[in-house]
Amino acid sequence: MEFSTKRSTPEKRATPCIAVGVYAGRKLSAAAEALDRASGGSLAEVLNRGDMEGKLGATLLLYKLPGVAAERVLLVGLGAEADLQEREYRDAVRAAVKAAQETGAGAATLCFADIRTGRRDAAWKARQVALVATECAYRFDYMKSKKSEPRPLAQVELLSTARDASAVARGLSQGKAIGTGVSLAKDLGNLPGNVCTPSYLAEQAQKLARECKLGVEVLEKKDMEKLGMGSLLSVAQGSRQPPKLIVLHYSGGAKKAKPVVLVGKGITFDTGGISLKPGAEMDEMKFDMCGAASVLGALRACAELKLRLNVVGIIPTTENMPGGAATKPGDIVTSMSGQTIEVLNTDAEGRLILCDALTYAERFEPAAVVDIATLTGACVIALGHVASGLFSNKDALARELLAAGEEAHDRAWHMPLWNEYQEQLKSNFADMANIGGRPAGSVTAACFLSRYTKKFDWAHLDIAGTAWKSGKDKGSTGRPVALLTSFLMKRAGKA
Ligand code: BES
Ligand code: MN
Ligand code: ZN
């Protein structure tokens, strides 16, 4: 899908399809009014017939309006003008793109850059248009023997004025870059566990590195043994697939500038191990590498945006399988940090691979470390599928990430990380247990990680509820690539 902007008035723009907004109560947006005027009141006439009230997301397609250069006019409901915020704006854009996709137009011009959306500027709106349109065009049919028809909408144009044309153009290209990262994360998440193995992830990281000129290194089991990553390796030992520790470097900043380090949980399939999960919906545990996928997606976006900062991506990746060699409940392992862990539940494996990756992050003298993980079912109970859980040892970093989530409409919610919760991790036999019982399960998981992140500013995003959708729309969401990219853009001074 291609994106472009054009400085024109709506009635003069010769395009296969032009989309304009209508607010609730049949109130025309400025662009709709322009078409109405040019066509001698045709829009008002249609609305007066009662075919379109302006309900958010409703659409109505009109042909051959007199005095209008476009072949088709698509009316898009915006809902009440006073209620139009980020979410409503995105919903309206989605409705417009989906309706245009159903026509034979092949290209669409959206008159949405001037729709007032809280305090958001034209660049933000253009970013969202490109992101939402990319989402609408996304298909995952690599594993089907018959591919779906290619989507007919090849081009999306966003109309602009002399005043906002450059902001709109910039926003569109940013949105496209972020959308490419989101799609990459979705693809990796959607691939089944028998294809997307740790070795596959490592190959994809190498491919990304080639395409985007990133540095890459893949540590093998023997390297991890030398580093003393006993915790990560204890998760891998039940699997026939070799574990990998993938390290990627994006160097857009000054040589000496400290990097932001992103660490992504890469469990390519989580059976629970010897603490085996129940069978229902276990297939969804192929998504347990969505943290890793979001790191790759964010790095891809960074490279396309040419952000001026340094970013290191670290991906510990393995399967979590039962087997004769698997870790057993009660086993005690020694992490790279030297701290010992009593593995009371082998299904709490994410923290076991992350802790060694976080210790490994120390060597990069990070400006900040953010880990991203489908870590706990408890986080899904706490926040559902709307917000990712955010935990941090530094409030300023938490605030940055919260703001990035708001700006990208890929939101997180700040959760507590108080010392009171640490007591739940007490073990009679080792330095700590790997589980803290049922109460506040997402908090005690974060508390566990906090014991490995004392040397730097750190935040943890629990994306268990946000990384994929279940049910009939089952599939990876690509979250939180947009949040991470927005955060990195701000850090690079390019937002
Ligand atoms: N990958 C899961 C977390 C998860 C569960 C994500 C459901 C999305 C949906 C993680 O490895 C896990 O199994 N966590 C356990 C931890 C428990 C044993 C302390 C959980 O949440 O049940
Ligand atoms: Mn698990
Ligand atoms: Zn898991």
Coordinates of C-alpha atoms and ligand atoms in Angstrom, one line a residue:
M1 CA 0.0 0.0 0.0
E2 CA 1.3 3.4 -1.0
F3 CA 0.7 6.6 0.9
S4 CA 0.8 10.1 -0.4
T5 CA -0.6 13.6 0.2
K6 CA -2.1 16.1 -2.2
R7 CA -2.8 19.7 -1.7
S8 CA -6.2 20.2 -3.2
T9 CA -9.7 21.0 -2.4
P10 CA -12.1 18.0 -2.1
E11 CA -14.4 18.9 -5.0
K12 CA -11.5 19.4 -7.4
R13 CA -9.6 16.2 -6.6
A14 CA -10.0 13.8 -9.5
T15 CA -9.7 10.4 -7.7
P16 CA -11.5 7.0 -7.9
C17 CA -12.9 7.6 -4.4
I18 CA -13.0 10.5 -2.0
A19 CA -13.9 9.9 1.6
V20 CA -15.3 12.7 3.8
G21 CA -16.6 12.8 7.3
V22 CA -20.1 13.4 8.6
Y23 CA -20.7 14.0 12.3
A24 CA -23.6 12.7 14.3
G25 CA -26.8 14.6 13.7
R26 CA -26.0 14.7 10.0
K27 CA -23.5 17.5 10.5
L28 CA -21.1 17.8 7.6
S29 CA -17.3 18.1 8.1
A30 CA -15.6 20.9 6.3
A31 CA -14.6 18.6 3.4
A32 CA -18.2 17.2 3.2
E33 CA -19.5 20.8 3.1
A34 CA -17.2 21.6 0.2
L35 CA -18.5 18.7 -1.8
D36 CA -22.1 19.6 -0.8
R37 CA -21.6 23.2 -2.1
A38 CA -19.9 22.1 -5.3
S39 CA -22.7 19.6 -6.0
G40 CA -25.6 22.0 -5.3
G41 CA -26.6 20.5 -2.0
S42 CA -26.6 16.8 -3.0
L43 CA -25.1 15.6 0.2
A44 CA -27.6 17.5 2.4
E45 CA -30.3 15.9 0.2
V46 CA -29.0 12.4 0.7
L47 CA -28.7 13.0 4.5
N48 CA -32.2 14.4 4.7
R49 CA -33.5 11.1 3.2
G50 CA -32.2 9.5 6.4
D51 CA -29.6 7.2 4.9
M52 CA -26.7 8.4 7.1
E53 CA -27.0 9.8 10.5
G54 CA -23.2 10.2 11.1
K55 CA -22.9 7.3 13.5
L56 CA -19.2 6.5 14.1
G57 CA -18.0 4.0 11.6
A58 CA -21.1 4.0 9.4
T59 CA -20.4 4.5 5.7
L60 CA -22.4 5.4 2.6
L61 CA -21.1 5.3 -1.0
L62 CA -22.4 7.7 -3.6
Y63 CA -21.7 7.9 -7.3
K64 CA -21.4 10.6 -9.9
L65 CA -22.1 13.7 -7.8
P66 CA -22.4 16.7 -10.1
G67 CA -19.7 19.2 -9.7
V68 CA -17.4 16.8 -7.9
A69 CA -14.3 15.5 -9.7
A70 CA -14.1 12.2 -7.8
E71 CA -15.8 9.1 -9.3
R72 CA -17.1 8.0 -5.9
V73 CA -17.9 9.9 -2.7
L74 CA -17.7 7.9 0.5
L75 CA -19.5 9.4 3.5
V76 CA -18.0 8.2 6.8
G77 CA -19.7 8.6 10.1
L78 CA -17.6 10.4 12.7
G79 CA -19.9 10.2 15.7
A80 CA -20.6 13.2 17.9
E81 CA -18.1 16.1 17.2
A82 CA -17.5 16.7 20.9
D83 CA -16.6 13.1 21.5
L84 CA -14.1 12.7 18.7
Q85 CA -10.8 11.5 20.3
E86 CA -7.9 9.3 19.3
R87 CA -9.9 6.1 19.3
E88 CA -12.9 7.6 17.4
Y89 CA -10.5 9.0 14.8
R90 CA -8.9 5.7 14.2
D91 CA -12.3 3.9 14.0
A92 CA -13.5 6.4 11.4
V93 CA -10.3 5.9 9.3
R94 CA -10.7 2.1 9.6
A95 CA -14.3 2.3 8.4
A96 CA -13.3 4.5 5.5
V97 CA -10.4 2.2 4.4
K98 CA -12.5 -1.0 4.8
A99 CA -15.4 0.5 2.8
A100 CA -13.0 1.7 0.0
Q101 CA -11.5 -1.8 -0.1
E102 CA -14.9 -3.2 -0.9
T103 CA -15.2 -1.0 -4.0
G104 CA -13.4 -1.3 -7.3
A105 CA -11.7 2.0 -6.7
G106 CA -8.2 0.8 -6.2
A107 CA -7.2 4.1 -4.7
A108 CA -8.8 6.3 -2.1
T109 CA -8.4 9.9 -1.1
L110 CA -9.2 10.7 2.6
C111 CA -10.2 14.2 3.7
F112 CA -9.3 13.5 7.3
A113 CA -6.3 15.6 8.0
D114 CA -8.4 18.5 9.4
I115 CA -10.8 16.5 11.5
R116 CA -10.3 17.9 15.0
T117 CA -9.1 15.1 17.3
G118 CA -8.5 16.4 20.8
R119 CA -5.1 18.1 20.6
R120 CA -3.6 15.9 17.9
D121 CA -1.8 17.7 15.0
A122 CA -1.9 16.8 11.3
A123 CA 1.3 14.7 11.5
W124 CA -0.3 12.5 14.2
K125 CA -3.4 12.1 12.1
A126 CA -1.4 11.2 9.0
R127 CA 0.6 8.7 11.1
Q128 CA -2.6 7.0 12.2
V129 CA -4.0 7.0 8.7
A130 CA -1.0 5.1 7.4
L131 CA -1.0 2.8 10.5
V132 CA -4.7 2.0 10.4
A133 CA -4.7 1.5 6.6
T134 CA -1.7 -0.8 6.8
E135 CA -3.6 -2.8 9.5
C136 CA -6.6 -3.0 7.2
A137 CA -4.5 -4.4 4.4
Y138 CA -2.7 -7.0 6.6
R139 CA -3.3 -10.6 5.6
F140 CA -1.7 -13.7 6.9
D141 CA -2.1 -16.5 4.3
Y142 CA 1.5 -17.9 4.1
M143 CA 0.2 -21.1 5.5
K144 CA -2.9 -21.5 3.3
S145 CA -2.6 -23.4 0.1
K146 CA -4.9 -20.9 -1.6
K147 CA -3.8 -17.3 -1.1
S148 CA -6.5 -14.7 -0.6
E149 CA -7.2 -12.1 -3.3
P150 CA -4.7 -9.2 -3.1
R151 CA -6.5 -6.3 -1.5
P152 CA -7.7 -3.9 -4.2
L153 CA -6.7 -0.7 -2.4
A154 CA -3.2 0.0 -3.6
Q155 CA -3.1 3.7 -2.8
V156 CA -4.3 5.9 0.0
E157 CA -4.0 9.6 -0.3
L158 CA -4.6 12.1 2.5
L159 CA -5.7 15.5 1.3
S160 CA -3.8 18.4 2.8
T161 CA -3.6 22.2 2.8
A162 CA -0.7 24.4 2.1
R163 CA -0.4 24.8 5.9
D164 CA -0.2 21.2 6.9
A165 CA 1.2 19.5 3.7
S166 CA 4.7 18.9 5.0
A167 CA 3.4 17.6 8.4
V168 CA 1.0 15.3 6.6
A169 CA 3.7 13.9 4.3
R170 CA 6.0 13.3 7.3
G171 CA 3.3 11.7 9.3
L172 CA 2.4 9.3 6.5
S173 CA 6.0 8.1 6.0
Q174 CA 6.4 7.7 9.7
G175 CA 3.2 5.8 9.9
K176 CA 4.2 3.6 7.0
A177 CA 7.5 2.8 8.7
I178 CA 5.8 1.9 12.0
G179 CA 3.2 -0.1 10.1
T180 CA 5.9 -2.2 8.5
G181 CA 7.3 -3.0 12.0
V182 CA 3.8 -3.8 13.2
S183 CA 3.3 -6.2 10.3
L184 CA 6.6 -7.9 10.9
A185 CA 5.7 -8.5 14.5
K186 CA 2.3 -9.9 13.5
D187 CA 3.7 -12.2 10.9
L188 CA 6.2 -13.7 13.4
G189 CA 3.5 -14.0 16.1
N190 CA 1.1 -15.7 13.7
L191 CA 3.5 -18.3 12.5
P192 CA 3.0 -21.7 14.1
G193 CA 5.5 -23.1 16.6
N194 CA 6.7 -25.8 14.2
V195 CA 7.9 -23.1 11.8
C196 CA 8.8 -20.2 14.1
T197 CA 11.4 -22.0 16.3
P198 CA 14.3 -20.3 18.1
S199 CA 16.5 -21.0 15.0
Y200 CA 13.9 -19.4 12.7
L201 CA 13.8 -16.3 14.9
A202 CA 17.5 -16.1 14.7
E203 CA 17.4 -16.4 10.9
Q204 CA 14.8 -13.7 10.7
A205 CA 16.9 -11.5 12.9
Q206 CA 19.9 -12.1 10.6
K207 CA 17.7 -11.3 7.6
L208 CA 16.5 -8.1 9.2
A209 CA 20.0 -7.2 10.0
R210 CA 21.0 -7.6 6.4
E211 CA 18.1 -5.6 5.1
C212 CA 18.3 -2.8 7.6
K213 CA 22.1 -2.7 8.1
L214 CA 22.0 -3.7 11.8
G215 CA 24.7 -5.5 13.7
V216 CA 23.7 -9.0 14.7
E217 CA 25.1 -11.8 16.8
V218 CA 23.5 -15.1 17.7
L219 CA 24.8 -16.8 20.9
E220 CA 24.5 -20.6 21.0
K221 CA 24.0 -22.9 23.9
K222 CA 27.7 -23.3 24.5
D223 CA 28.1 -19.5 24.6
M224 CA 25.3 -19.3 27.1
E225 CA 27.0 -22.1 29.2
K226 CA 30.2 -20.1 29.3
L227 CA 28.3 -17.0 30.4
G228 CA 26.7 -19.0 33.2
M229 CA 23.1 -18.5 32.0
G230 CA 21.8 -21.4 34.0
S231 CA 18.4 -20.0 34.3
L232 CA 17.8 -19.6 30.6
L233 CA 19.3 -23.0 29.9
S234 CA 17.1 -24.7 32.5
V235 CA 14.1 -23.7 30.4
A236 CA 15.6 -24.9 27.2
Q237 CA 16.8 -28.3 28.4
G238 CA 13.4 -30.1 27.9
S239 CA 13.4 -29.2 24.2
R240 CA 14.9 -30.7 21.1
Q241 CA 15.2 -27.2 19.5
P242 CA 18.4 -25.5 20.5
P243 CA 18.0 -22.2 22.3
K244 CA 19.4 -18.9 20.9
L245 CA 20.3 -15.5 22.4
I246 CA 19.9 -13.0 19.6
V247 CA 21.6 -9.6 19.9
L248 CA 20.9 -6.8 17.4
H249 CA 22.5 -3.4 17.2
Y250 CA 20.9 -0.4 15.6
S251 CA 23.5 2.4 15.6
G252 CA 21.8 5.7 14.5
G253 CA 23.3 7.8 17.3
A254 CA 26.7 9.1 18.3
K255 CA 29.3 6.4 18.8
K256 CA 29.5 7.0 22.6
A257 CA 25.8 7.5 23.1
K258 CA 24.4 5.0 25.6
P259 CA 21.9 2.7 23.9
V260 CA 18.3 1.9 24.8
V261 CA 18.1 -1.8 25.2
L262 CA 15.0 -3.7 24.3
V263 CA 14.7 -7.3 25.7
G264 CA 11.9 -9.5 24.2
K265 CA 10.6 -12.8 25.6
G266 CA 11.0 -15.4 22.8
I267 CA 9.3 -18.6 24.0
T268 CA 8.4 -20.0 20.6
F269 CA 6.0 -22.4 22.3
D270 CA 5.0 -22.6 25.9
T271 CA 3.6 -26.0 26.9
G272 CA 4.3 -25.1 30.6
G273 CA 7.0 -27.8 30.7
I274 CA 6.6 -30.4 33.4
S275 CA 4.0 -28.1 35.1
L276 CA 2.0 -28.8 31.9
K277 CA -0.7 -26.4 30.8
P278 CA -4.2 -27.6 30.3
G279 CA -5.1 -28.5 26.7
A280 CA -7.8 -25.8 26.0
E281 CA -6.4 -23.0 23.8
M282 CA -2.9 -24.2 24.3
D283 CA -2.3 -23.5 20.6
E284 CA -2.2 -19.8 21.6
M285 CA 1.1 -20.4 23.4
K286 CA 2.7 -20.1 19.9
F287 CA 2.2 -16.3 20.6
D288 CA 4.6 -16.5 23.6
M289 CA 7.3 -15.0 21.5
C290 CA 5.4 -11.8 20.8
G291 CA 7.8 -9.8 23.0
A292 CA 10.6 -10.9 20.8
A293 CA 8.6 -10.1 17.7
S294 CA 8.0 -6.6 19.0
V295 CA 11.7 -6.0 19.4
L296 CA 12.3 -7.0 15.8
G297 CA 9.4 -4.9 14.7
A298 CA 10.5 -1.8 16.6
L299 CA 14.1 -2.2 15.3
R300 CA 12.8 -2.4 11.7
A301 CA 10.8 0.8 12.3
C302 CA 13.8 2.5 13.9
A303 CA 15.9 1.7 10.9
E304 CA 13.3 2.9 8.4
L305 CA 12.8 6.1 10.3
K306 CA 16.6 6.6 10.5
L307 CA 16.3 7.5 14.2
R308 CA 19.3 9.2 15.7
L309 CA 19.9 7.0 18.6
N310 CA 21.5 3.6 19.5
V311 CA 19.3 0.7 20.2
V312 CA 20.3 -2.8 21.2
G313 CA 17.7 -5.7 20.9
I314 CA 18.2 -8.8 23.0
I315 CA 16.1 -11.8 22.4
P316 CA 16.4 -14.9 24.6
T317 CA 14.5 -17.6 22.7
T318 CA 13.7 -21.3 23.4
E319 CA 10.7 -23.6 23.6
N320 CA 9.3 -24.6 27.0
M321 CA 8.7 -28.4 26.7
P322 CA 8.3 -31.3 29.0
G323 CA 10.6 -34.3 28.5
G324 CA 13.1 -36.6 30.1
A325 CA 15.7 -33.9 30.4
A326 CA 13.3 -31.1 31.4
T327 CA 13.6 -29.1 34.6
K328 CA 11.4 -30.4 37.4
P329 CA 9.5 -28.5 40.0
G330 CA 11.8 -28.0 43.0
D331 CA 14.9 -27.9 40.9
I332 CA 17.3 -25.1 41.8
V333 CA 19.2 -23.2 39.1
T334 CA 21.9 -20.6 39.1
S335 CA 21.3 -17.5 37.0
M336 CA 24.1 -15.5 35.3
S337 CA 23.8 -12.9 38.1
G338 CA 24.8 -15.6 40.6
Q339 CA 21.4 -15.6 42.3
T340 CA 19.9 -19.0 42.7
I341 CA 16.3 -19.8 41.8
E342 CA 14.0 -22.5 43.0
V343 CA 11.8 -23.5 40.1
L344 CA 8.5 -24.2 41.8
N345 CA 6.5 -24.0 38.6
T346 CA 8.1 -24.7 35.2
D347 CA 5.3 -22.7 33.6
A348 CA 6.7 -19.5 35.0
E349 CA 9.5 -19.8 32.4
G350 CA 9.4 -16.3 30.9
R351 CA 11.1 -14.7 33.9
L352 CA 13.7 -17.5 33.9
I353 CA 14.9 -16.6 30.4
L354 CA 14.5 -12.8 30.8
C355 CA 16.6 -12.6 34.0
D356 CA 19.7 -13.9 32.2
A357 CA 19.0 -11.7 29.2
L358 CA 18.7 -8.7 31.6
T359 CA 21.9 -9.5 33.3
Y360 CA 23.5 -9.7 29.8
A361 CA 22.2 -6.2 29.1
E362 CA 24.5 -4.7 31.7
R363 CA 27.4 -5.0 29.3
F364 CA 25.9 -2.4 27.0
E365 CA 25.8 0.3 29.7
P366 CA 22.3 1.1 28.8
A367 CA 20.6 4.5 29.0
A368 CA 17.5 2.4 29.8
V369 CA 16.3 -1.1 29.4
V370 CA 12.7 -2.1 28.5
D371 CA 11.7 -5.7 28.4
I372 CA 8.6 -6.8 26.6
A373 CA 7.0 -10.1 27.5
T374 CA 3.8 -12.2 27.4
L375 CA 4.6 -12.9 31.0
T376 CA 1.5 -13.6 33.1
G377 CA -2.1 -14.7 32.7
A378 CA -2.6 -12.6 35.8
C379 CA -2.0 -9.4 33.8
V380 CA -4.8 -10.4 31.5
I381 CA -7.1 -10.7 34.5
A382 CA -5.9 -7.3 35.8
L383 CA -6.1 -5.2 32.6
G384 CA -7.9 -7.4 30.0
H385 CA -6.9 -6.8 26.4
V386 CA -6.8 -3.0 26.4
A387 CA -3.7 -2.0 28.3
S388 CA -0.3 -3.6 28.6
G389 CA 1.0 -3.7 32.2
L390 CA 3.8 -1.3 32.9
F391 CA 6.3 -1.8 35.7
S392 CA 9.4 0.3 36.3
N393 CA 12.1 1.0 38.8
K394 CA 12.2 4.6 37.6
D395 CA 9.1 6.8 37.5
A396 CA 10.4 9.1 34.8
L397 CA 10.9 6.2 32.5
A398 CA 7.5 4.9 33.3
R399 CA 6.0 8.3 32.4
E400 CA 7.8 8.3 29.1
L401 CA 6.4 5.0 28.2
L402 CA 2.9 5.8 29.3
A403 CA 3.0 9.0 27.1
A404 CA 4.4 7.0 24.2
G405 CA 1.5 4.6 24.6
E406 CA -1.0 7.4 24.6
E407 CA 0.5 9.0 21.6
A408 CA 0.5 5.7 19.6
H409 CA -2.9 4.7 21.0
D410 CA -1.1 1.5 22.1
R411 CA -1.6 2.1 25.8
A412 CA -0.1 0.8 29.0
W413 CA -1.1 1.2 32.6
H414 CA 1.4 1.8 35.4
M415 CA 1.3 -1.0 38.0
P416 CA 3.0 -1.1 41.4
L417 CA 6.4 -2.6 42.1
W418 CA 6.5 -2.1 45.9
N419 CA 8.8 -4.0 48.2
E420 CA 5.9 -5.5 50.1
Y421 CA 5.3 -7.8 47.1
Q422 CA 8.8 -9.1 47.1
E423 CA 8.1 -11.2 50.2
Q424 CA 6.0 -13.6 48.1
L425 CA 9.1 -14.7 46.2
K426 CA 10.8 -16.1 49.3
S427 CA 12.2 -19.6 49.0
N428 CA 13.3 -21.9 51.8
F429 CA 16.0 -23.4 49.7
A430 CA 17.3 -20.8 47.2
D431 CA 17.7 -17.1 46.9
M432 CA 14.2 -16.8 45.5
A433 CA 11.3 -18.9 44.1
N434 CA 10.2 -18.4 40.5
I435 CA 6.5 -17.9 41.5
G436 CA 4.8 -15.7 44.1
G437 CA 1.5 -17.4 44.4
R438 CA -1.9 -16.3 43.0
P439 CA -2.3 -12.8 44.5
A440 CA -0.9 -10.1 42.2
G441 CA 0.7 -12.6 39.9
S442 CA 1.8 -9.9 37.3
V443 CA 3.4 -7.8 40.1
T444 CA 5.4 -10.7 41.6
A445 CA 6.6 -11.6 38.1
A446 CA 7.8 -8.1 37.7
C447 CA 9.3 -8.2 41.2
F448 CA 11.3 -11.2 40.1
L449 CA 12.7 -9.3 37.2
S450 CA 13.5 -6.3 39.3
R451 CA 16.1 -8.4 41.1
Y452 CA 18.1 -8.5 37.9
T453 CA 17.8 -4.9 36.9
K454 CA 19.2 -3.0 39.8
K455 CA 22.1 -1.6 37.8
F456 CA 20.1 0.4 35.3
D457 CA 16.8 2.3 34.6
W458 CA 14.4 -0.4 33.7
A459 CA 10.8 -0.9 32.6
H460 CA 8.8 -4.1 32.0
L461 CA 5.8 -4.3 29.7
D462 CA 3.6 -7.3 30.3
I463 CA 1.8 -7.8 27.0
A464 CA 0.0 -11.1 27.8
G465 CA -3.4 -9.5 27.2
T466 CA -2.5 -7.2 24.3
A467 CA -0.2 -9.1 22.0
W468 CA -2.8 -11.2 20.4
K469 CA -6.6 -11.7 20.0
S470 CA -8.5 -14.9 20.7
G471 CA -11.7 -16.1 19.3
K472 CA -12.8 -15.6 15.7
D473 CA -10.3 -12.8 15.1
K474 CA -7.5 -14.9 16.6
G475 CA -4.2 -13.4 15.6
S476 CA -1.3 -11.3 16.6
T477 CA -1.9 -7.6 17.1
G478 CA 1.7 -6.4 16.6
R479 CA 1.5 -4.6 19.9
P480 CA 3.4 -2.9 21.4
V481 CA 5.6 -2.0 18.4
A482 CA 3.8 1.4 18.0
L483 CA 4.3 2.2 21.7
L484 CA 8.0 1.3 21.5
T485 CA 8.6 3.2 18.3
S486 CA 6.9 6.3 19.6
F487 CA 9.1 6.0 22.8
L488 CA 12.3 5.7 20.7
M489 CA 11.2 8.5 18.3
K490 CA 10.8 10.8 21.3
R491 CA 14.2 9.8 22.7
A492 CA 15.7 10.5 19.3
G493 CA 14.1 13.9 19.3
K494 CA 12.0 13.1 16.3
A495 CA 8.4 13.1 17.3
Ligands
BES1 N1 3.2 -17.4 28.7 C1 2.5 -17.5 29.9 C2 1.7 -16.3 30.3 C3 0.3 -16.2 29.6 C4 -0.7 -16.9 30.0 C5 0.2 -15.3 28.5 C6 -2.0 -16.8 29.4 C7 -1.0 -15.2 27.9 C8 -2.1 -15.9 28.3 C9 3.5 -17.6 31.0 O1 4.7 -18.3 30.7 C10 2.9 -18.4 32.1 O2 2.6 -19.6 31.9 N2 2.7 -17.8 33.3 C11 2.0 -18.5 34.4 C12 2.8 -18.1 35.6 C13 2.4 -18.8 36.8 C14 2.8 -20.3 36.7 C15 3.0 -18.2 38.0 C16 0.6 -18.0 34.4 O3 0.3 -16.8 34.1 O4 -0.3 -18.8 34.7
MN2 MN 4.5 -20.4 31.0
ZN3 ZN 5.2 -18.2 28.7

